[in-house]
Amino acid sequence: MSRATEGVTGRPPPFLGHDGAITLLTALAVAGLTLGLAPFVATRAVARTARQAPLRPAMVPARILVLGHRLEAGEVSAVFAARLGRALTLARAAPDAQVLVLGGQTSPGAPSEAEVGRDWLVARGLDPARIGTETRSRHTLENLAHHRDGGGGGAHEALVTSRAHLHRAVLMARGLGLAPMAVAAEDTPVATRLGLVAEGFMVHWYVTGRWLSRLLRRRAWLQRIGGA
């Protein structure tokens, strides 16, 4: 379902969607045909980024983006707390920077990740006037697409997320025309081998989907995933 359809019906597009299902099946087929080599290469890239990710941006940021994480009983998870804690450290070091917390509802009736994240930051002394929220997103790609569509981007944006998540997040951001400075949430890598493999497959799926969209000249698919 396209954004135009969303505007007419008032409903968000499906979480996966027709194109997502097709690209997922293609990614699985490519993984099988390459005897697992394609997702293995992606996993190596994820692990390398996780290992080398910096704890501060190369330049003083004008805006600090914090990617949300699924809440636990309506509260900030340990993973999300690490991301918010890093953003708080950056915000204190750059008092003119704005902070944007990204993340919608992941459970019916629950508050959005962004709202809970904002409250976490305010409770630790960050001026609420410095904090913005994006509350419609259900996953990383929507986080970044909604930020871009809302006028985000430009120079000197820092993107804070977990080390294992950084490679995919930055890849998607660049596909959408954004150019954030990656910043790791954790001081040191903490992802398990299984977690890295899962992230590697997600990266493989994204890259396969972008390649297939270009091959089939599916502009709507490319607009959705970035890379148009």
PDB file of C-alpha atoms in Angstrom:
ATOM      1  CA  MET A   1       0.000   0.000   0.000  1.00  0.00           C
ATOM      2  CA  SER A   2       1.431   3.377  -0.936  1.00  0.00           C
ATOM      3  CA  ARG A   3       1.558   6.602   1.087  1.00  0.00           C
ATOM      4  CA  ALA A   4      -1.177   7.924  -1.163  1.00  0.00           C
ATOM      5  CA  THR A   5      -3.420   5.049  -0.127  1.00  0.00           C
ATOM      6  CA  GLU A   6      -2.597   5.698   3.508  1.00  0.00           C
ATOM      7  CA  GLY A   7      -3.774   9.256   3.110  1.00  0.00           C
ATOM      8  CA  VAL A   8      -7.102   8.136   1.599  1.00  0.00           C
ATOM      9  CA  THR A   9      -7.910   5.318   4.017  1.00  0.00           C
ATOM     10  CA  GLY A  10      -6.357   6.727   7.171  1.00  0.00           C
ATOM     11  CA  ARG A  11      -4.685   3.366   7.770  1.00  0.00           C
ATOM     12  CA  PRO A  12      -0.934   2.815   7.801  1.00  0.00           C
ATOM     13  CA  PRO A  13       0.536   0.511   5.160  1.00  0.00           C
ATOM     14  CA  PRO A  14       0.974  -3.159   6.116  1.00  0.00           C
ATOM     15  CA  PHE A  15       3.960  -3.875   8.335  1.00  0.00           C
ATOM     16  CA  LEU A  16       5.497  -6.189   5.735  1.00  0.00           C
ATOM     17  CA  GLY A  17       3.440  -5.535   2.621  1.00  0.00           C
ATOM     18  CA  HIS A  18       3.325  -7.317  -0.729  1.00  0.00           C
ATOM     19  CA  ASP A  19       6.731  -6.017  -1.766  1.00  0.00           C
ATOM     20  CA  GLY A  20       8.248  -6.947   1.581  1.00  0.00           C
ATOM     21  CA  ALA A  21       7.015 -10.521   1.261  1.00  0.00           C
ATOM     22  CA  ILE A  22       8.433 -10.833  -2.255  1.00  0.00           C
ATOM     23  CA  THR A  23      11.822  -9.417  -1.275  1.00  0.00           C
ATOM     24  CA  LEU A  24      11.949 -11.663   1.804  1.00  0.00           C
ATOM     25  CA  LEU A  25      11.352 -14.762  -0.321  1.00  0.00           C
ATOM     26  CA  THR A  26      14.004 -13.549  -2.768  1.00  0.00           C
ATOM     27  CA  ALA A  27      16.459 -12.965   0.076  1.00  0.00           C
ATOM     28  CA  LEU A  28      15.863 -16.505   1.337  1.00  0.00           C
ATOM     29  CA  ALA A  29      16.380 -17.866  -2.174  1.00  0.00           C
ATOM     30  CA  VAL A  30      19.623 -15.922  -2.617  1.00  0.00           C
ATOM     31  CA  ALA A  31      20.838 -17.149   0.759  1.00  0.00           C
ATOM     32  CA  GLY A  32      20.155 -20.724  -0.317  1.00  0.00           C
ATOM     33  CA  LEU A  33      21.684 -20.356  -3.778  1.00  0.00           C
ATOM     34  CA  THR A  34      24.863 -18.863  -2.324  1.00  0.00           C
ATOM     35  CA  LEU A  35      25.004 -21.572   0.381  1.00  0.00           C
ATOM     36  CA  GLY A  36      24.696 -18.874   3.017  1.00  0.00           C
ATOM     37  CA  LEU A  37      27.568 -16.767   1.688  1.00  0.00           C
ATOM     38  CA  ALA A  38      25.483 -13.647   1.025  1.00  0.00           C
ATOM     39  CA  PRO A  39      24.091 -13.320   4.579  1.00  0.00           C
ATOM     40  CA  PHE A  40      27.496 -14.336   5.964  1.00  0.00           C
ATOM     41  CA  VAL A  41      29.124 -11.377   4.192  1.00  0.00           C
ATOM     42  CA  ALA A  42      26.408  -9.105   5.560  1.00  0.00           C
ATOM     43  CA  THR A  43      26.958 -10.475   9.076  1.00  0.00           C
ATOM     44  CA  ARG A  44      30.686  -9.770   8.809  1.00  0.00           C
ATOM     45  CA  ALA A  45      29.882  -6.166   7.875  1.00  0.00           C
ATOM     46  CA  VAL A  46      27.494  -5.848  10.828  1.00  0.00           C
ATOM     47  CA  ALA A  47      30.124  -7.204  13.218  1.00  0.00           C
ATOM     48  CA  ARG A  48      32.819  -4.902  11.838  1.00  0.00           C
ATOM     49  CA  THR A  49      30.625  -1.831  12.243  1.00  0.00           C
ATOM     50  CA  ALA A  50      29.644  -2.925  15.756  1.00  0.00           C
ATOM     51  CA  ARG A  51      33.290  -3.334  16.696  1.00  0.00           C
ATOM     52  CA  GLN A  52      34.500  -0.033  15.210  1.00  0.00           C
ATOM     53  CA  ALA A  53      31.546   2.257  15.975  1.00  0.00           C
ATOM     54  CA  PRO A  54      32.508   5.532  17.709  1.00  0.00           C
ATOM     55  CA  LEU A  55      31.093   6.811  20.991  1.00  0.00           C
ATOM     56  CA  ARG A  56      30.834  10.392  19.764  1.00  0.00           C
ATOM     57  CA  PRO A  57      30.190  11.992  16.375  1.00  0.00           C
ATOM     58  CA  ALA A  58      32.971  13.451  14.279  1.00  0.00           C
ATOM     59  CA  MET A  59      31.485  16.948  14.649  1.00  0.00           C
ATOM     60  CA  VAL A  60      29.296  18.673  17.212  1.00  0.00           C
ATOM     61  CA  PRO A  61      25.763  17.625  16.228  1.00  0.00           C
ATOM     62  CA  ALA A  62      22.912  20.027  15.587  1.00  0.00           C
ATOM     63  CA  ARG A  63      20.426  17.194  16.108  1.00  0.00           C
ATOM     64  CA  ILE A  64      20.703  13.857  17.892  1.00  0.00           C
ATOM     65  CA  LEU A  65      18.467  11.059  16.571  1.00  0.00           C
ATOM     66  CA  VAL A  66      17.685   8.190  18.925  1.00  0.00           C
ATOM     67  CA  LEU A  67      16.155   5.046  17.468  1.00  0.00           C
ATOM     68  CA  GLY A  68      13.510   3.484  19.692  1.00  0.00           C
ATOM     69  CA  HIS A  69      13.277  -0.079  20.939  1.00  0.00           C
ATOM     70  CA  ARG A  70      10.351  -2.259  21.969  1.00  0.00           C
ATOM     71  CA  LEU A  71       9.107  -1.322  25.427  1.00  0.00           C
ATOM     72  CA  GLU A  72       8.937  -3.841  28.273  1.00  0.00           C
ATOM     73  CA  ALA A  73       5.641  -3.576  30.171  1.00  0.00           C
ATOM     74  CA  GLY A  74       5.381   0.003  28.944  1.00  0.00           C
ATOM     75  CA  GLU A  75       8.830   0.911  30.260  1.00  0.00           C
ATOM     76  CA  VAL A  76      12.191   1.586  28.642  1.00  0.00           C
ATOM     77  CA  SER A  77      14.092  -1.643  27.958  1.00  0.00           C
ATOM     78  CA  ALA A  78      17.783  -2.050  28.807  1.00  0.00           C
ATOM     79  CA  VAL A  79      18.607  -1.722  25.102  1.00  0.00           C
ATOM     80  CA  PHE A  80      16.586   1.472  24.779  1.00  0.00           C
ATOM     81  CA  ALA A  81      18.078   2.862  28.011  1.00  0.00           C
ATOM     82  CA  ALA A  82      21.581   2.444  26.574  1.00  0.00           C
ATOM     83  CA  ARG A  83      20.568   4.406  23.466  1.00  0.00           C
ATOM     84  CA  LEU A  84      18.889   7.147  25.491  1.00  0.00           C
ATOM     85  CA  GLY A  85      21.829   7.317  27.893  1.00  0.00           C
ATOM     86  CA  ARG A  86      24.252   7.890  25.034  1.00  0.00           C
ATOM     87  CA  ALA A  87      21.986  10.568  23.570  1.00  0.00           C
ATOM     88  CA  LEU A  88      21.819  12.259  26.968  1.00  0.00           C
ATOM     89  CA  THR A  89      25.615  12.308  27.190  1.00  0.00           C
ATOM     90  CA  LEU A  90      25.860  13.836  23.718  1.00  0.00           C
ATOM     91  CA  ALA A  91      23.160  16.394  24.498  1.00  0.00           C
ATOM     92  CA  ARG A  92      24.977  17.529  27.630  1.00  0.00           C
ATOM     93  CA  ALA A  93      28.189  17.921  25.639  1.00  0.00           C
ATOM     94  CA  ALA A  94      26.364  19.847  22.874  1.00  0.00           C
ATOM     95  CA  PRO A  95      23.887  22.140  24.681  1.00  0.00           C
ATOM     96  CA  ASP A  96      22.571  23.666  21.454  1.00  0.00           C
ATOM     97  CA  ALA A  97      21.676  20.301  19.919  1.00  0.00           C
ATOM     98  CA  GLN A  98      18.083  19.133  19.639  1.00  0.00           C
ATOM     99  CA  VAL A  99      17.201  15.522  20.464  1.00  0.00           C
ATOM    100  CA  LEU A 100      14.674  13.576  18.388  1.00  0.00           C
ATOM    101  CA  VAL A 101      13.403  10.262  19.753  1.00  0.00           C
ATOM    102  CA  LEU A 102      11.984   7.994  17.050  1.00  0.00           C
ATOM    103  CA  GLY A 103       9.516   5.174  17.634  1.00  0.00           C
ATOM    104  CA  GLY A 104       5.800   4.465  17.556  1.00  0.00           C
ATOM    105  CA  GLN A 105       3.514   2.005  19.309  1.00  0.00           C
ATOM    106  CA  THR A 106       4.649  -1.609  19.200  1.00  0.00           C
ATOM    107  CA  SER A 107       1.783  -2.909  21.347  1.00  0.00           C
ATOM    108  CA  PRO A 108      -1.912  -1.909  21.086  1.00  0.00           C
ATOM    109  CA  GLY A 109      -2.920   0.580  23.748  1.00  0.00           C
ATOM    110  CA  ALA A 110       0.654   1.159  24.894  1.00  0.00           C
ATOM    111  CA  PRO A 111       2.403   4.542  24.734  1.00  0.00           C
ATOM    112  CA  SER A 112       4.802   5.118  21.882  1.00  0.00           C
ATOM    113  CA  GLU A 113       8.478   4.346  22.291  1.00  0.00           C
ATOM    114  CA  ALA A 114       9.282   7.991  21.542  1.00  0.00           C
ATOM    115  CA  GLU A 115       6.991   9.311  24.276  1.00  0.00           C
ATOM    116  CA  VAL A 116       8.403   6.968  26.903  1.00  0.00           C
ATOM    117  CA  GLY A 117      11.932   7.794  25.740  1.00  0.00           C
ATOM    118  CA  ARG A 118      11.242  11.512  26.024  1.00  0.00           C
ATOM    119  CA  ASP A 119       9.958  11.067  29.574  1.00  0.00           C
ATOM    120  CA  TRP A 120      13.103   9.066  30.433  1.00  0.00           C
ATOM    121  CA  LEU A 121      15.304  11.932  29.242  1.00  0.00           C
ATOM    122  CA  VAL A 122      13.248  14.600  31.014  1.00  0.00           C
ATOM    123  CA  ALA A 123      13.398  12.619  34.273  1.00  0.00           C
ATOM    124  CA  ARG A 124      17.192  12.806  34.024  1.00  0.00           C
ATOM    125  CA  GLY A 125      17.309  16.548  33.617  1.00  0.00           C
ATOM    126  CA  LEU A 126      17.141  17.196  29.882  1.00  0.00           C
ATOM    127  CA  ASP A 127      15.073  20.261  29.005  1.00  0.00           C
ATOM    128  CA  PRO A 128      11.830  19.036  27.375  1.00  0.00           C
ATOM    129  CA  ALA A 129      12.005  22.009  24.991  1.00  0.00           C
ATOM    130  CA  ARG A 130      15.029  20.329  23.394  1.00  0.00           C
ATOM    131  CA  ILE A 131      13.256  17.023  22.747  1.00  0.00           C
ATOM    132  CA  GLY A 132      11.133  16.131  19.744  1.00  0.00           C
ATOM    133  CA  THR A 133       9.310  12.871  19.110  1.00  0.00           C
ATOM    134  CA  GLU A 134       8.287  10.874  16.044  1.00  0.00           C
ATOM    135  CA  THR A 135       5.534   8.500  17.137  1.00  0.00           C
ATOM    136  CA  ARG A 136       4.166   6.857  13.960  1.00  0.00           C
ATOM    137  CA  SER A 137       6.950   4.437  13.102  1.00  0.00           C
ATOM    138  CA  ARG A 138       6.847   0.682  13.616  1.00  0.00           C
ATOM    139  CA  HIS A 139      10.381  -0.221  12.545  1.00  0.00           C
ATOM    140  CA  THR A 140      13.744   1.302  11.629  1.00  0.00           C
ATOM    141  CA  LEU A 141      12.963   2.067   8.006  1.00  0.00           C
ATOM    142  CA  GLU A 142       9.795   3.939   8.960  1.00  0.00           C
ATOM    143  CA  ASN A 143      11.690   5.758  11.742  1.00  0.00           C
ATOM    144  CA  LEU A 144      14.105   7.186   9.219  1.00  0.00           C
ATOM    145  CA  ALA A 145      11.599   7.723   6.392  1.00  0.00           C
ATOM    146  CA  HIS A 146       9.217   9.685   8.621  1.00  0.00           C
ATOM    147  CA  HIS A 147      12.130  11.762   9.897  1.00  0.00           C
ATOM    148  CA  ARG A 148      13.168  12.563   6.346  1.00  0.00           C
ATOM    149  CA  ASP A 149       9.614  13.305   5.211  1.00  0.00           C
ATOM    150  CA  GLY A 150       9.193  15.636   8.164  1.00  0.00           C
ATOM    151  CA  GLY A 151      12.045  17.791   6.935  1.00  0.00           C
ATOM    152  CA  GLY A 152      14.870  15.997   8.706  1.00  0.00           C
ATOM    153  CA  GLY A 153      18.313  15.452   7.353  1.00  0.00           C
ATOM    154  CA  GLY A 154      20.814  18.161   6.618  1.00  0.00           C
ATOM    155  CA  ALA A 155      24.245  18.482   8.102  1.00  0.00           C
ATOM    156  CA  HIS A 156      25.479  17.459  11.518  1.00  0.00           C
ATOM    157  CA  GLU A 157      22.922  14.863  12.590  1.00  0.00           C
ATOM    158  CA  ALA A 158      24.093  12.121  14.929  1.00  0.00           C
ATOM    159  CA  LEU A 159      22.310   8.762  14.854  1.00  0.00           C
ATOM    160  CA  VAL A 160      22.378   6.798  18.105  1.00  0.00           C
ATOM    161  CA  THR A 161      21.492   3.120  18.236  1.00  0.00           C
ATOM    162  CA  SER A 162      22.873  -0.195  19.429  1.00  0.00           C
ATOM    163  CA  ARG A 163      26.200  -1.287  17.984  1.00  0.00           C
ATOM    164  CA  ALA A 164      24.774  -4.359  16.252  1.00  0.00           C
ATOM    165  CA  HIS A 165      21.994  -2.244  14.756  1.00  0.00           C
ATOM    166  CA  LEU A 166      24.195   0.569  13.436  1.00  0.00           C
ATOM    167  CA  HIS A 167      25.199  -0.993  10.124  1.00  0.00           C
ATOM    168  CA  ARG A 168      21.602  -1.553   9.022  1.00  0.00           C
ATOM    169  CA  ALA A 169      20.417   1.799  10.350  1.00  0.00           C
ATOM    170  CA  VAL A 170      23.096   3.770   8.526  1.00  0.00           C
ATOM    171  CA  LEU A 171      22.612   1.735   5.342  1.00  0.00           C
ATOM    172  CA  MET A 172      18.888   2.534   5.358  1.00  0.00           C
ATOM    173  CA  ALA A 173      19.498   6.184   6.226  1.00  0.00           C
ATOM    174  CA  ARG A 174      21.837   6.613   3.281  1.00  0.00           C
ATOM    175  CA  GLY A 175      19.361   4.862   1.013  1.00  0.00           C
ATOM    176  CA  LEU A 176      16.796   7.487   2.041  1.00  0.00           C
ATOM    177  CA  GLY A 177      19.192  10.328   1.265  1.00  0.00           C
ATOM    178  CA  LEU A 178      20.225  11.018   4.857  1.00  0.00           C
ATOM    179  CA  ALA A 179      23.834  11.261   5.997  1.00  0.00           C
ATOM    180  CA  PRO A 180      23.943  10.901   9.787  1.00  0.00           C
ATOM    181  CA  MET A 181      27.043  10.420  11.903  1.00  0.00           C
ATOM    182  CA  ALA A 182      26.807   6.992  13.530  1.00  0.00           C
ATOM    183  CA  VAL A 183      27.231   6.776  17.310  1.00  0.00           C
ATOM    184  CA  ALA A 184      27.202   3.549  19.337  1.00  0.00           C
ATOM    185  CA  ALA A 185      24.950   3.275  22.366  1.00  0.00           C
ATOM    186  CA  GLU A 186      27.100   0.810  24.302  1.00  0.00           C
ATOM    187  CA  ASP A 187      30.687   1.419  25.383  1.00  0.00           C
ATOM    188  CA  THR A 188      31.731  -1.986  24.040  1.00  0.00           C
ATOM    189  CA  PRO A 189      30.125  -4.595  21.770  1.00  0.00           C
ATOM    190  CA  VAL A 190      27.574  -6.710  23.641  1.00  0.00           C
ATOM    191  CA  ALA A 191      25.692  -8.505  20.858  1.00  0.00           C
ATOM    192  CA  THR A 192      25.585 -12.296  20.878  1.00  0.00           C
ATOM    193  CA  ARG A 193      26.619 -14.307  17.852  1.00  0.00           C
ATOM    194  CA  LEU A 194      22.970 -15.140  17.210  1.00  0.00           C
ATOM    195  CA  GLY A 195      22.092 -11.441  17.405  1.00  0.00           C
ATOM    196  CA  LEU A 196      24.769 -10.568  14.856  1.00  0.00           C
ATOM    197  CA  VAL A 197      23.556 -13.329  12.522  1.00  0.00           C
ATOM    198  CA  ALA A 198      19.977 -12.047  12.795  1.00  0.00           C
ATOM    199  CA  GLU A 199      21.105  -8.502  12.001  1.00  0.00           C
ATOM    200  CA  GLY A 200      23.220  -9.826   9.143  1.00  0.00           C
ATOM    201  CA  PHE A 201      20.170 -11.440   7.606  1.00  0.00           C
ATOM    202  CA  MET A 202      18.185  -8.214   7.969  1.00  0.00           C
ATOM    203  CA  VAL A 203      20.931  -6.372   6.113  1.00  0.00           C
ATOM    204  CA  HIS A 204      20.999  -9.108   3.462  1.00  0.00           C
ATOM    205  CA  TRP A 205      17.214  -8.796   3.082  1.00  0.00           C
ATOM    206  CA  TYR A 206      17.419  -5.024   2.715  1.00  0.00           C
ATOM    207  CA  VAL A 207      20.214  -5.166   0.129  1.00  0.00           C
ATOM    208  CA  THR A 208      18.434  -7.932  -1.804  1.00  0.00           C
ATOM    209  CA  GLY A 209      15.204  -5.932  -1.798  1.00  0.00           C
ATOM    210  CA  ARG A 210      16.953  -2.850  -3.123  1.00  0.00           C
ATOM    211  CA  TRP A 211      18.676  -4.863  -5.850  1.00  0.00           C
ATOM    212  CA  LEU A 212      15.430  -6.596  -6.856  1.00  0.00           C
ATOM    213  CA  SER A 213      13.509  -3.310  -6.896  1.00  0.00           C
ATOM    214  CA  ARG A 214      16.042  -1.794  -9.253  1.00  0.00           C
ATOM    215  CA  LEU A 215      16.138  -4.898 -11.431  1.00  0.00           C
ATOM    216  CA  LEU A 216      12.348  -4.893 -11.784  1.00  0.00           C
ATOM    217  CA  ARG A 217      12.209  -1.090 -11.963  1.00  0.00           C
ATOM    218  CA  ARG A 218       9.700  -0.959  -9.141  1.00  0.00           C
ATOM    219  CA  ARG A 219       9.774   2.720  -8.246  1.00  0.00           C
ATOM    220  CA  ALA A 220       7.175   2.331  -5.487  1.00  0.00           C
ATOM    221  CA  TRP A 221       9.286  -0.357  -3.823  1.00  0.00           C
ATOM    222  CA  LEU A 222      12.385   1.814  -4.013  1.00  0.00           C
ATOM    223  CA  GLN A 223      10.541   4.771  -2.569  1.00  0.00           C
ATOM    224  CA  ARG A 224       9.501   2.645   0.369  1.00  0.00           C
ATOM    225  CA  ILE A 225      12.885   1.135   1.179  1.00  0.00           C
ATOM    226  CA  GLY A 226      15.164   3.916  -0.039  1.00  0.00           C
ATOM    227  CA  GLY A 227      17.674   3.775  -2.853  1.00  0.00           C
ATOM    228  CA  ALA A 228      15.467   5.317  -5.558  1.00  0.00           C
TER     229      ALA A 228
END
